[in-house]
PDB file of C-alpha atoms and ligand atoms in Angstrom:
ATOM      1  CA  MET D   1      21.016  -4.079   7.252  1.00  0.00           C
ATOM      2  CA  SER D   2      21.850  -7.687   6.526  1.00  0.00           C
ATOM      3  CA  LEU D   3      19.694  -8.824   3.664  1.00  0.00           C
ATOM      4  CA  PRO D   4      20.751 -11.730   1.444  1.00  0.00           C
ATOM      5  CA  ASP D   5      22.493 -10.652  -1.785  1.00  0.00           C
ATOM      6  CA  SER D   6      19.617 -11.957  -3.869  1.00  0.00           C
ATOM      7  CA  ILE D   7      17.272  -9.313  -2.387  1.00  0.00           C
ATOM      8  CA  GLN D   8      17.342  -5.669  -3.446  1.00  0.00           C
ATOM      9  CA  VAL D   9      14.920  -3.132  -1.997  1.00  0.00           C
ATOM     10  CA  PHE D  10      14.032   0.027  -3.911  1.00  0.00           C
ATOM     11  CA  GLU D  11      12.780   2.366  -1.238  1.00  0.00           C
ATOM     12  CA  ARG D  12      10.383   4.811  -2.862  1.00  0.00           C
ATOM     13  CA  GLY D  13       8.798   8.134  -1.978  1.00  0.00           C
ATOM     14  CA  TRP D  14       5.304   8.908  -0.790  1.00  0.00           C
ATOM     15  CA  LEU D  15       3.139   7.807  -3.723  1.00  0.00           C
ATOM     16  CA  SER D  16       4.802   4.497  -4.413  1.00  0.00           C
ATOM     17  CA  SER D  17       5.259   1.393  -2.346  1.00  0.00           C
ATOM     18  CA  ASN D  18       8.731  -0.082  -2.061  1.00  0.00           C
ATOM     19  CA  ASN D  19       9.728  -2.525  -4.783  1.00  0.00           C
ATOM     20  CA  VAL D  20      11.577  -5.693  -3.805  1.00  0.00           C
ATOM     21  CA  LEU D  21      13.704  -7.304  -6.502  1.00  0.00           C
ATOM     22  CA  LEU D  22      14.624 -10.958  -5.946  1.00  0.00           C
ATOM     23  CA  VAL D  23      16.955 -12.523  -8.451  1.00  0.00           C
ATOM     24  CA  ASP D  24      18.328 -16.033  -8.907  1.00  0.00           C
ATOM     25  CA  ASP D  25      19.509 -18.019 -11.926  1.00  0.00           C
ATOM     26  CA  ALA D  26      16.019 -19.108 -12.839  1.00  0.00           C
ATOM     27  CA  CYS D  27      13.974 -15.999 -12.197  1.00  0.00           C
ATOM     28  CA  ALA D  28      14.088 -12.240 -11.688  1.00  0.00           C
ATOM     29  CA  ALA D  29      11.017 -11.316  -9.662  1.00  0.00           C
ATOM     30  CA  LEU D  30       9.652  -8.014  -8.412  1.00  0.00           C
ATOM     31  CA  VAL D  31       7.322  -7.732  -5.430  1.00  0.00           C
ATOM     32  CA  ASP D  32       5.050  -4.672  -5.828  1.00  0.00           C
ATOM     33  CA  THR D  33       5.432  -2.053  -8.532  1.00  0.00           C
ATOM     34  CA  GLY D  34       4.616   1.424  -7.119  1.00  0.00           C
ATOM     35  CA  TYR D  35       2.122   4.021  -8.301  1.00  0.00           C
ATOM     36  CA  ALA D  36       1.118   4.646 -11.928  1.00  0.00           C
ATOM     37  CA  THR D  37       2.657   8.110 -12.270  1.00  0.00           C
ATOM     38  CA  HIS D  38       5.983   6.708 -11.025  1.00  0.00           C
ATOM     39  CA  ALA D  39       5.917   3.724 -13.392  1.00  0.00           C
ATOM     40  CA  PRO D  40       8.591   5.110 -15.784  1.00  0.00           C
ATOM     41  CA  GLN D  41      10.855   5.621 -12.753  1.00  0.00           C
ATOM     42  CA  THR D  42      10.162   2.054 -11.584  1.00  0.00           C
ATOM     43  CA  LEU D  43      11.007   0.748 -15.053  1.00  0.00           C
ATOM     44  CA  ALA D  44      14.260   2.741 -15.110  1.00  0.00           C
ATOM     45  CA  LEU D  45      15.272   1.422 -11.670  1.00  0.00           C
ATOM     46  CA  LEU D  46      14.676  -2.129 -12.824  1.00  0.00           C
ATOM     47  CA  GLN D  47      16.485  -1.704 -16.135  1.00  0.00           C
ATOM     48  CA  ALA D  48      19.497  -0.331 -14.277  1.00  0.00           C
ATOM     49  CA  ALA D  49      19.448  -3.248 -11.825  1.00  0.00           C
ATOM     50  CA  LEU D  50      18.763  -6.003 -14.358  1.00  0.00           C
ATOM     51  CA  GLY D  51      20.878  -4.856 -17.276  1.00  0.00           C
ATOM     52  CA  GLU D  52      20.204  -7.081 -20.277  1.00  0.00           C
ATOM     53  CA  ARG D  53      18.309  -9.557 -18.207  1.00  0.00           C
ATOM     54  CA  PRO D  54      14.491  -9.520 -18.470  1.00  0.00           C
ATOM     55  CA  LEU D  55      12.102  -9.375 -15.543  1.00  0.00           C
ATOM     56  CA  ASP D  56      10.366 -12.751 -15.326  1.00  0.00           C
ATOM     57  CA  LEU D  57       7.761 -12.388 -12.612  1.00  0.00           C
ATOM     58  CA  LEU D  58       5.667  -9.733 -10.882  1.00  0.00           C
ATOM     59  CA  VAL D  59       4.117 -10.459  -7.495  1.00  0.00           C
ATOM     60  CA  ASN D  60       1.602  -8.134  -5.820  1.00  0.00           C
ATOM     61  CA  THR D  61       1.073  -8.262  -2.068  1.00  0.00           C
ATOM     62  CA  HIS D  62      -2.229  -6.449  -2.579  1.00  0.00           C
ATOM     63  CA  LEU D  63      -3.929  -4.380  -5.211  1.00  0.00           C
ATOM     64  CA  HIS D  64      -3.785  -0.856  -3.891  1.00  0.00           C
ATOM     65  CA  SER D  65      -2.770   1.614  -6.577  1.00  0.00           C
ATOM     66  CA  ASP D  66       0.570   2.367  -4.909  1.00  0.00           C
ATOM     67  CA  HIS D  67       1.506  -1.330  -4.996  1.00  0.00           C
ATOM     68  CA  CYS D  68       0.356  -2.372  -8.483  1.00  0.00           C
ATOM     69  CA  GLY D  69       0.384   0.895 -10.467  1.00  0.00           C
ATOM     70  CA  GLY D  70       3.566  -0.090 -12.301  1.00  0.00           C
ATOM     71  CA  ASN D  71       2.226  -3.508 -13.396  1.00  0.00           C
ATOM     72  CA  ALA D  72       0.885  -2.340 -16.770  1.00  0.00           C
ATOM     73  CA  LEU D  73       4.082  -0.626 -17.908  1.00  0.00           C
ATOM     74  CA  LEU D  74       6.350  -3.425 -16.682  1.00  0.00           C
ATOM     75  CA  GLN D  75       4.162  -5.973 -18.494  1.00  0.00           C
ATOM     76  CA  THR D  76       4.646  -3.928 -21.663  1.00  0.00           C
ATOM     77  CA  ALA D  77       8.408  -3.803 -21.178  1.00  0.00           C
ATOM     78  CA  TRP D  78       8.814  -7.529 -20.484  1.00  0.00           C
ATOM     79  CA  PRO D  79       6.515 -10.510 -21.142  1.00  0.00           C
ATOM     80  CA  CYS D  80       6.633 -11.340 -17.415  1.00  0.00           C
ATOM     81  CA  ARG D  81       4.338 -13.637 -15.490  1.00  0.00           C
ATOM     82  CA  THR D  82       2.190 -11.865 -12.891  1.00  0.00           C
ATOM     83  CA  ALA D  83       0.902 -13.314  -9.618  1.00  0.00           C
ATOM     84  CA  ILE D  84      -1.858 -11.539  -7.708  1.00  0.00           C
ATOM     85  CA  PRO D  85      -3.839 -12.465  -4.570  1.00  0.00           C
ATOM     86  CA  ALA D  86      -6.340 -15.163  -5.547  1.00  0.00           C
ATOM     87  CA  ALA D  87      -9.207 -13.285  -3.893  1.00  0.00           C
ATOM     88  CA  GLU D  88      -8.781 -10.443  -6.428  1.00  0.00           C
ATOM     89  CA  ALA D  89      -8.664 -12.631  -9.557  1.00  0.00           C
ATOM     90  CA  GLU D  90     -12.253 -12.061 -10.696  1.00  0.00           C
ATOM     91  CA  ALA D  91     -12.116  -8.321 -10.096  1.00  0.00           C
ATOM     92  CA  VAL D  92      -8.908  -7.994 -12.131  1.00  0.00           C
ATOM     93  CA  ARG D  93     -10.034 -10.317 -14.909  1.00  0.00           C
ATOM     94  CA  HIS D  94     -13.087  -8.116 -15.562  1.00  0.00           C
ATOM     95  CA  TRP D  95     -11.378  -4.918 -14.340  1.00  0.00           C
ATOM     96  CA  ASP D  96     -14.341  -4.453 -12.031  1.00  0.00           C
ATOM     97  CA  GLU D  97     -13.789  -0.912 -10.774  1.00  0.00           C
ATOM     98  CA  ALA D  98     -16.530  -1.221  -8.207  1.00  0.00           C
ATOM     99  CA  ARG D  99     -14.554  -4.018  -6.528  1.00  0.00           C
ATOM    100  CA  LEU D 100     -11.041  -2.753  -7.158  1.00  0.00           C
ATOM    101  CA  SER D 101     -10.094   0.065  -4.796  1.00  0.00           C
ATOM    102  CA  PHE D 102      -8.842   2.668  -7.278  1.00  0.00           C
ATOM    103  CA  ARG D 103     -12.079   4.580  -7.855  1.00  0.00           C
ATOM    104  CA  ALA D 104     -13.091   4.422  -4.196  1.00  0.00           C
ATOM    105  CA  THR D 105      -9.866   6.149  -3.205  1.00  0.00           C
ATOM    106  CA  GLY D 106      -9.830   8.670  -6.072  1.00  0.00           C
ATOM    107  CA  GLN D 107      -6.626   7.119  -7.393  1.00  0.00           C
ATOM    108  CA  THR D 108      -5.615   5.741 -10.766  1.00  0.00           C
ATOM    109  CA  CYS D 109      -4.184   2.444 -11.966  1.00  0.00           C
ATOM    110  CA  GLU D 110      -3.677   1.394 -15.562  1.00  0.00           C
ATOM    111  CA  ARG D 111      -5.332  -1.912 -16.414  1.00  0.00           C
ATOM    112  CA  PHE D 112      -3.072  -4.947 -16.180  1.00  0.00           C
ATOM    113  CA  SER D 113      -3.485  -8.703 -16.556  1.00  0.00           C
ATOM    114  CA  PHE D 114      -2.278 -11.648 -14.495  1.00  0.00           C
ATOM    115  CA  THR D 115      -1.118 -15.171 -15.221  1.00  0.00           C
ATOM    116  CA  GLU D 116      -1.417 -16.808 -11.818  1.00  0.00           C
ATOM    117  CA  THR D 117      -2.741 -16.327  -8.305  1.00  0.00           C
ATOM    118  CA  ILE D 118      -1.286 -16.809  -4.852  1.00  0.00           C
ATOM    119  CA  ALA D 119      -3.022 -17.459  -1.541  1.00  0.00           C
ATOM    120  CA  PRO D 120      -2.013 -18.056   2.086  1.00  0.00           C
ATOM    121  CA  GLY D 121      -0.111 -21.325   2.469  1.00  0.00           C
ATOM    122  CA  ALA D 122       1.467 -21.181  -0.995  1.00  0.00           C
ATOM    123  CA  HIS D 123       5.256 -21.230  -1.366  1.00  0.00           C
ATOM    124  CA  LEU D 124       7.299 -19.251  -3.870  1.00  0.00           C
ATOM    125  CA  THR D 125      10.983 -19.553  -4.717  1.00  0.00           C
ATOM    126  CA  LEU D 126      12.296 -16.012  -5.131  1.00  0.00           C
ATOM    127  CA  GLY D 127      15.948 -15.026  -5.039  1.00  0.00           C
ATOM    128  CA  ALA D 128      16.880 -18.706  -4.455  1.00  0.00           C
ATOM    129  CA  LEU D 129      14.936 -18.607  -1.177  1.00  0.00           C
ATOM    130  CA  ASP D 130      11.708 -20.267  -0.118  1.00  0.00           C
ATOM    131  CA  TRP D 131       8.937 -17.818   0.788  1.00  0.00           C
ATOM    132  CA  GLU D 132       5.681 -18.748   2.445  1.00  0.00           C
ATOM    133  CA  VAL D 133       2.650 -16.690   1.509  1.00  0.00           C
ATOM    134  CA  LEU D 134       0.782 -15.451   4.592  1.00  0.00           C
ATOM    135  CA  GLY D 135      -2.612 -13.767   4.797  1.00  0.00           C
ATOM    136  CA  ALA D 136      -2.544 -10.189   6.100  1.00  0.00           C
ATOM    137  CA  PRO D 137      -6.107  -8.851   6.306  1.00  0.00           C
ATOM    138  CA  GLY D 138      -6.760  -5.675   8.298  1.00  0.00           C
ATOM    139  CA  HIS D 139      -5.412  -2.897   6.055  1.00  0.00           C
ATOM    140  CA  ASP D 140      -6.889  -4.714   3.069  1.00  0.00           C
ATOM    141  CA  PRO D 141      -8.947  -7.905   3.336  1.00  0.00           C
ATOM    142  CA  HIS D 142      -7.004  -9.635   0.540  1.00  0.00           C
ATOM    143  CA  SER D 143      -3.480  -8.506   1.380  1.00  0.00           C
ATOM    144  CA  LEU D 144      -0.667 -11.028   1.579  1.00  0.00           C
ATOM    145  CA  MET D 145       2.816 -11.041   3.121  1.00  0.00           C
ATOM    146  CA  LEU D 146       5.837 -13.155   2.208  1.00  0.00           C
ATOM    147  CA  TYR D 147       8.010 -14.821   4.837  1.00  0.00           C
ATOM    148  CA  CYS D 148      11.402 -16.457   4.360  1.00  0.00           C
ATOM    149  CA  ALA D 149      11.987 -18.601   7.478  1.00  0.00           C
ATOM    150  CA  GLU D 150      15.559 -19.480   6.486  1.00  0.00           C
ATOM    151  CA  GLU D 151      16.646 -15.821   6.467  1.00  0.00           C
ATOM    152  CA  ARG D 152      13.921 -14.644   8.867  1.00  0.00           C
ATOM    153  CA  VAL D 153      12.879 -11.914   6.445  1.00  0.00           C
ATOM    154  CA  LEU D 154       9.280 -10.696   6.234  1.00  0.00           C
ATOM    155  CA  ILE D 155       7.924  -8.693   3.296  1.00  0.00           C
ATOM    156  CA  SER D 156       5.079  -7.167   5.300  1.00  0.00           C
ATOM    157  CA  ALA D 157       3.339  -4.895   2.763  1.00  0.00           C
ATOM    158  CA  ASP D 158       1.148  -2.449   4.720  1.00  0.00           C
ATOM    159  CA  ALA D 159       0.414  -4.770   7.650  1.00  0.00           C
ATOM    160  CA  LEU D 160       3.482  -3.643   9.613  1.00  0.00           C
ATOM    161  CA  TRP D 161       5.661  -0.586   9.154  1.00  0.00           C
ATOM    162  CA  GLU D 162       8.458   0.591  11.408  1.00  0.00           C
ATOM    163  CA  ASN D 163       5.972   3.077  12.814  1.00  0.00           C
ATOM    164  CA  GLY D 164       2.434   1.761  12.440  1.00  0.00           C
ATOM    165  CA  PHE D 165       0.597   0.231   9.475  1.00  0.00           C
ATOM    166  CA  GLY D 166      -1.736   1.241   6.658  1.00  0.00           C
ATOM    167  CA  VAL D 167      -5.243   2.651   7.043  1.00  0.00           C
ATOM    168  CA  ILE D 168      -7.679  -0.035   8.184  1.00  0.00           C
ATOM    169  CA  PHE D 169      -9.960   0.367   5.146  1.00  0.00           C
ATOM    170  CA  PRO D 170     -12.636  -2.289   5.932  1.00  0.00           C
ATOM    171  CA  GLU D 171     -13.636  -0.429   9.115  1.00  0.00           C
ATOM    172  CA  LEU D 172     -14.642   2.598   6.998  1.00  0.00           C
ATOM    173  CA  GLU D 173     -17.314   0.472   5.357  1.00  0.00           C
ATOM    174  CA  GLY D 174     -18.584  -0.959   8.620  1.00  0.00           C
ATOM    175  CA  GLU D 175     -16.656  -4.187   8.197  1.00  0.00           C
ATOM    176  CA  SER D 176     -14.175  -5.726  10.587  1.00  0.00           C
ATOM    177  CA  GLY D 177     -10.507  -4.784  10.220  1.00  0.00           C
ATOM    178  CA  PHE D 178      -9.073  -3.976  13.646  1.00  0.00           C
ATOM    179  CA  ALA D 179      -9.473  -7.571  14.863  1.00  0.00           C
ATOM    180  CA  GLU D 180      -7.792  -8.859  11.689  1.00  0.00           C
ATOM    181  CA  GLU D 181      -4.894  -6.419  12.038  1.00  0.00           C
ATOM    182  CA  GLN D 182      -4.462  -7.482  15.671  1.00  0.00           C
ATOM    183  CA  ALA D 183      -4.383 -11.146  14.620  1.00  0.00           C
ATOM    184  CA  VAL D 184      -1.853 -10.456  11.858  1.00  0.00           C
ATOM    185  CA  LEU D 185       0.440  -8.668  14.318  1.00  0.00           C
ATOM    186  CA  GLU D 186       0.126 -11.601  16.719  1.00  0.00           C
ATOM    187  CA  ALA D 187       1.039 -13.970  13.893  1.00  0.00           C
ATOM    188  CA  ILE D 188       4.094 -11.853  12.991  1.00  0.00           C
ATOM    189  CA  ALA D 189       5.158 -11.851  16.663  1.00  0.00           C
ATOM    190  CA  LYS D 190       5.275 -15.683  16.571  1.00  0.00           C
ATOM    191  CA  LEU D 191       7.501 -15.799  13.478  1.00  0.00           C
ATOM    192  CA  ASP D 192      10.874 -14.802  14.943  1.00  0.00           C
ATOM    193  CA  VAL D 193      11.431 -12.198  12.210  1.00  0.00           C
ATOM    194  CA  ARG D 194      14.884 -10.615  11.987  1.00  0.00           C
ATOM    195  CA  THR D 195      14.302  -8.123   9.160  1.00  0.00           C
ATOM    196  CA  VAL D 196      11.068  -6.560   7.947  1.00  0.00           C
ATOM    197  CA  ILE D 197      10.856  -5.144   4.434  1.00  0.00           C
ATOM    198  CA  PRO D 198       7.773  -2.938   4.797  1.00  0.00           C
ATOM    199  CA  GLY D 199       5.580  -1.608   2.000  1.00  0.00           C
ATOM    200  CA  HIS D 200       6.765   1.908   2.795  1.00  0.00           C
ATOM    201  CA  GLY D 201       9.944   3.126   4.502  1.00  0.00           C
ATOM    202  CA  ALA D 202      13.323   1.510   4.987  1.00  0.00           C
ATOM    203  CA  PRO D 203      13.766  -2.134   5.977  1.00  0.00           C
ATOM    204  CA  PHE D 204      14.182  -2.455   9.730  1.00  0.00           C
ATOM    205  CA  THR D 205      15.374  -4.962  12.310  1.00  0.00           C
ATOM    206  CA  ASN D 206      13.892  -3.664  15.526  1.00  0.00           C
ATOM    207  CA  VAL D 207      10.843  -5.827  15.007  1.00  0.00           C
ATOM    208  CA  ALA D 208       9.834  -6.060  18.675  1.00  0.00           C
ATOM    209  CA  LEU D 209       9.624  -2.277  18.973  1.00  0.00           C
ATOM    210  CA  ALA D 210       7.669  -1.958  15.712  1.00  0.00           C
ATOM    211  CA  LEU D 211       5.223  -4.605  16.927  1.00  0.00           C
ATOM    212  CA  GLU D 212       4.840  -2.853  20.261  1.00  0.00           C
ATOM    213  CA  ARG D 213       3.994   0.414  18.491  1.00  0.00           C
ATOM    214  CA  ALA D 214       1.611  -1.328  16.113  1.00  0.00           C
ATOM    215  CA  PHE D 215      -0.218  -3.163  18.916  1.00  0.00           C
ATOM    216  CA  SER D 216      -0.752   0.068  20.801  1.00  0.00           C
ATOM    217  CA  ARG D 217      -1.926   1.794  17.615  1.00  0.00           C
ATOM    218  CA  VAL D 218      -4.541  -0.912  16.981  1.00  0.00           C
ATOM    219  CA  ALA D 219      -5.782  -0.484  20.536  1.00  0.00           C
ATOM    220  CA  TRP D 220      -5.899   3.318  20.115  1.00  0.00           C
ATOM    221  CA  LEU D 221      -7.850   3.095  16.848  1.00  0.00           C
ATOM    222  CA  ARG D 222     -10.234   0.482  18.209  1.00  0.00           C
ATOM    223  CA  ALA D 223     -11.029   2.661  21.208  1.00  0.00           C
ATOM    224  CA  ASP D 224     -12.435   5.322  18.839  1.00  0.00           C
ATOM    225  CA  PRO D 225     -12.878   4.265  15.174  1.00  0.00           C
ATOM    226  CA  ALA D 226     -13.259   7.938  14.186  1.00  0.00           C
ATOM    227  CA  ARG D 227      -9.471   8.105  14.606  1.00  0.00           C
ATOM    228  CA  ASN D 228      -9.068   5.597  11.773  1.00  0.00           C
ATOM    229  CA  ALA D 229     -11.573   7.538   9.626  1.00  0.00           C
ATOM    230  CA  LYS D 230      -9.764  10.831  10.207  1.00  0.00           C
ATOM    231  CA  ASN D 231      -6.399   9.265   9.424  1.00  0.00           C
ATOM    232  CA  ALA D 232      -7.868   7.694   6.264  1.00  0.00           C
ATOM    233  CA  LEU D 233      -9.174  11.040   5.025  1.00  0.00           C
ATOM    234  CA  LYS D 234      -5.874  12.769   5.689  1.00  0.00           C
ATOM    235  CA  VAL D 235      -3.892  10.034   3.953  1.00  0.00           C
ATOM    236  CA  LEU D 236      -6.210  10.026   0.926  1.00  0.00           C
ATOM    237  CA  ILE D 237      -6.164  13.829   0.650  1.00  0.00           C
ATOM    238  CA  VAL D 238      -2.366  13.999   0.816  1.00  0.00           C
ATOM    239  CA  PHE D 239      -2.037  11.140  -1.650  1.00  0.00           C
ATOM    240  CA  LYS D 240      -4.342  12.904  -4.118  1.00  0.00           C
ATOM    241  CA  LEU D 241      -2.505  16.209  -3.798  1.00  0.00           C
ATOM    242  CA  LEU D 242       0.909  14.584  -4.248  1.00  0.00           C
ATOM    243  CA  ASP D 243      -0.511  12.882  -7.329  1.00  0.00           C
ATOM    244  CA  VAL D 244      -2.040  15.955  -9.024  1.00  0.00           C
ATOM    245  CA  ARG D 245       0.116  18.600  -7.214  1.00  0.00           C
ATOM    246  CA  ALA D 246      -2.722  21.134  -6.812  1.00  0.00           C
ATOM    247  CA  MET D 247      -6.507  21.136  -6.576  1.00  0.00           C
ATOM    248  CA  SER D 248      -9.249  23.619  -5.808  1.00  0.00           C
ATOM    249  CA  PHE D 249     -10.980  23.313  -2.464  1.00  0.00           C
ATOM    250  CA  ASP D 250     -14.252  22.656  -4.332  1.00  0.00           C
ATOM    251  CA  ALA D 251     -12.769  19.806  -6.380  1.00  0.00           C
ATOM    252  CA  LEU D 252     -11.472  18.230  -3.205  1.00  0.00           C
ATOM    253  CA  ALA D 253     -14.870  18.690  -1.539  1.00  0.00           C
ATOM    254  CA  GLN D 254     -16.487  16.922  -4.507  1.00  0.00           C
ATOM    255  CA  MET D 255     -14.151  13.969  -3.987  1.00  0.00           C
ATOM    256  CA  LEU D 256     -15.696  13.431  -0.561  1.00  0.00           C
ATOM    257  CA  ASP D 257     -18.886  12.582  -2.457  1.00  0.00           C
ATOM    258  CA  SER D 258     -17.449  10.695  -5.413  1.00  0.00           C
ATOM    259  CA  ALA D 259     -14.682   8.560  -3.882  1.00  0.00           C
ATOM    260  CA  THR D 260     -16.545   6.054  -1.746  1.00  0.00           C
ATOM    261  CA  ALA D 261     -13.744   5.373   0.740  1.00  0.00           C
ATOM    262  CA  MET D 262     -13.450   9.108   1.392  1.00  0.00           C
ATOM    263  CA  ARG D 263     -17.221   9.456   1.613  1.00  0.00           C
ATOM    264  CA  ALA D 264     -17.433   6.615   4.122  1.00  0.00           C
ATOM    265  CA  ALA D 265     -14.664   8.143   6.226  1.00  0.00           C
ATOM    266  CA  ALA D 266     -16.276  11.604   6.140  1.00  0.00           C
ATOM    267  CA  ALA D 267     -19.649  10.105   7.066  1.00  0.00           C
ATOM    268  CA  MET D 268     -18.091   8.532  10.161  1.00  0.00           C
ATOM    269  CA  LEU D 269     -16.860  11.930  11.279  1.00  0.00           C
ATOM    270  CA  LYS D 270     -19.556  14.524  10.473  1.00  0.00           C
ATOM    271  CA  PRO D 271     -23.043  14.896   8.980  1.00  0.00           C
ATOM    272  CA  ARG D 272     -23.049  15.759   5.270  1.00  0.00           C
ATOM    273  CA  ASP D 273     -23.676  19.499   5.727  1.00  0.00           C
ATOM    274  CA  ALA D 274     -20.589  19.781   7.933  1.00  0.00           C
ATOM    275  CA  TRP D 275     -18.206  18.211   5.393  1.00  0.00           C
ATOM    276  CA  PRO D 276     -16.864  21.531   4.009  1.00  0.00           C
ATOM    277  CA  ALA D 277     -15.907  22.568   7.544  1.00  0.00           C
ATOM    278  CA  LEU D 278     -14.461  19.113   8.193  1.00  0.00           C
ATOM    279  CA  LEU D 279     -12.352  19.371   5.038  1.00  0.00           C
ATOM    280  CA  GLN D 280     -11.252  22.894   5.934  1.00  0.00           C
ATOM    281  CA  GLY D 281     -10.111  21.695   9.347  1.00  0.00           C
ATOM    282  CA  LEU D 282      -8.212  18.715   7.930  1.00  0.00           C
ATOM    283  CA  ILE D 283      -6.452  20.894   5.355  1.00  0.00           C
ATOM    284  CA  GLU D 284      -5.456  23.354   8.069  1.00  0.00           C
ATOM    285  CA  GLU D 285      -3.961  20.503  10.091  1.00  0.00           C
ATOM    286  CA  LEU D 286      -2.113  19.198   7.024  1.00  0.00           C
ATOM    287  CA  ALA D 287      -0.777  22.665   6.195  1.00  0.00           C
ATOM    288  CA  ALA D 288       0.359  23.498   9.745  1.00  0.00           C
ATOM    289  CA  HIS D 289       3.959  23.212  10.965  1.00  0.00           C
ATOM    290  CA  GLY D 290       5.545  22.509   7.587  1.00  0.00           C
ATOM    291  CA  GLY D 291       3.021  19.745   6.809  1.00  0.00           C
ATOM    292  CA  PRO D 292       2.613  18.184   3.361  1.00  0.00           C
ATOM    293  CA  LEU D 293       0.113  20.771   2.000  1.00  0.00           C
ATOM    294  CA  THR D 294      -0.048  24.536   1.609  1.00  0.00           C
ATOM    295  CA  VAL D 295      -3.069  26.741   0.948  1.00  0.00           C
ATOM    296  CA  ASP D 296      -2.974  29.335  -1.839  1.00  0.00           C
ATOM    297  CA  GLY D 297      -6.306  31.185  -1.816  1.00  0.00           C
ATOM    298  CA  THR D 298      -8.912  28.573  -2.808  1.00  0.00           C
ATOM    299  CA  ARG D 299      -6.243  26.212  -4.131  1.00  0.00           C
ATOM    300  CA  ILE D 300      -4.639  23.455  -2.115  1.00  0.00           C
ATOM    301  CA  VAL D 301      -1.088  22.762  -3.208  1.00  0.00           C
ATOM    302  CA  ALA D 302       1.326  19.960  -2.342  1.00  0.00           C
ATOM    303  CA  ARG D 303       4.320  21.458  -0.575  1.00  0.00           C
ATOM    304  CA  GLY D 304       7.270  21.636  -2.926  1.00  0.00           C
ATOM    305  CA  ALA D 305       5.015  21.448  -6.018  1.00  0.00           C
TER     306      ALA D 305
HETATM  307 ZN1   ZN T   1      -2.137  -0.683   0.766  1.00  0.00          ZN
END
């Protein structure tokens, strides 16, 4: 993997997004900070990489809890500047939990502040390289990507992974997301990218193949939006279980009512009275063939917990 020396990628496990550290003489910047429960680990990784040097700048591609959950702790450790997508500024300023996604997904994120905003078209100098900020709606309406034309490196967040992309959340609420994801992929295809640093998983260079997979996945989801809803529920259930390690079936069933993104996804799949059976079926699928969950009586447990 040929990434410039000024870029370091911390590839993280399931709950946390990758963290991208970009360092030059003027600034040590981190793009995305992982999930809240991993924040001490994120801090330790950074301290080991930076030594005596402070972190100067945080940048968030988008404000999902697995991308900004380390912000609060890192802001406590260093008086760093923090740049967030401009479209989220009001919601963060007032910590408006109805607009931020944490409650809707049943996830947690400690409150953080910001000092500046970024929007598509802006340019940032990170790691002595020029990065253009690109819009990446689809997975999240306000998500951004960063592109360095000189090195042909794309920090894609959850818009493009080596094998797919993040849940298309707007479609769960009856809003458009598939068309936006399609357009973002088309825009990436025009960029001549050599290396993608995705939000999750290792950096990769076979960009054409990743795009081909992603295009066919958009088409597959669009053909039957219930597929996106089912995937969303599975992802949110696994995320929750990896976060808390174990939960009763009843507590999980209650989340289908209380977490609005889960409720919306469940409502796309089955009528309300069939949700327990729906949940049972999803858990069975997630527990089968060495999957991420196991069932212990009425308790659902993350495998390896
Ligand atoms: Zn995300």
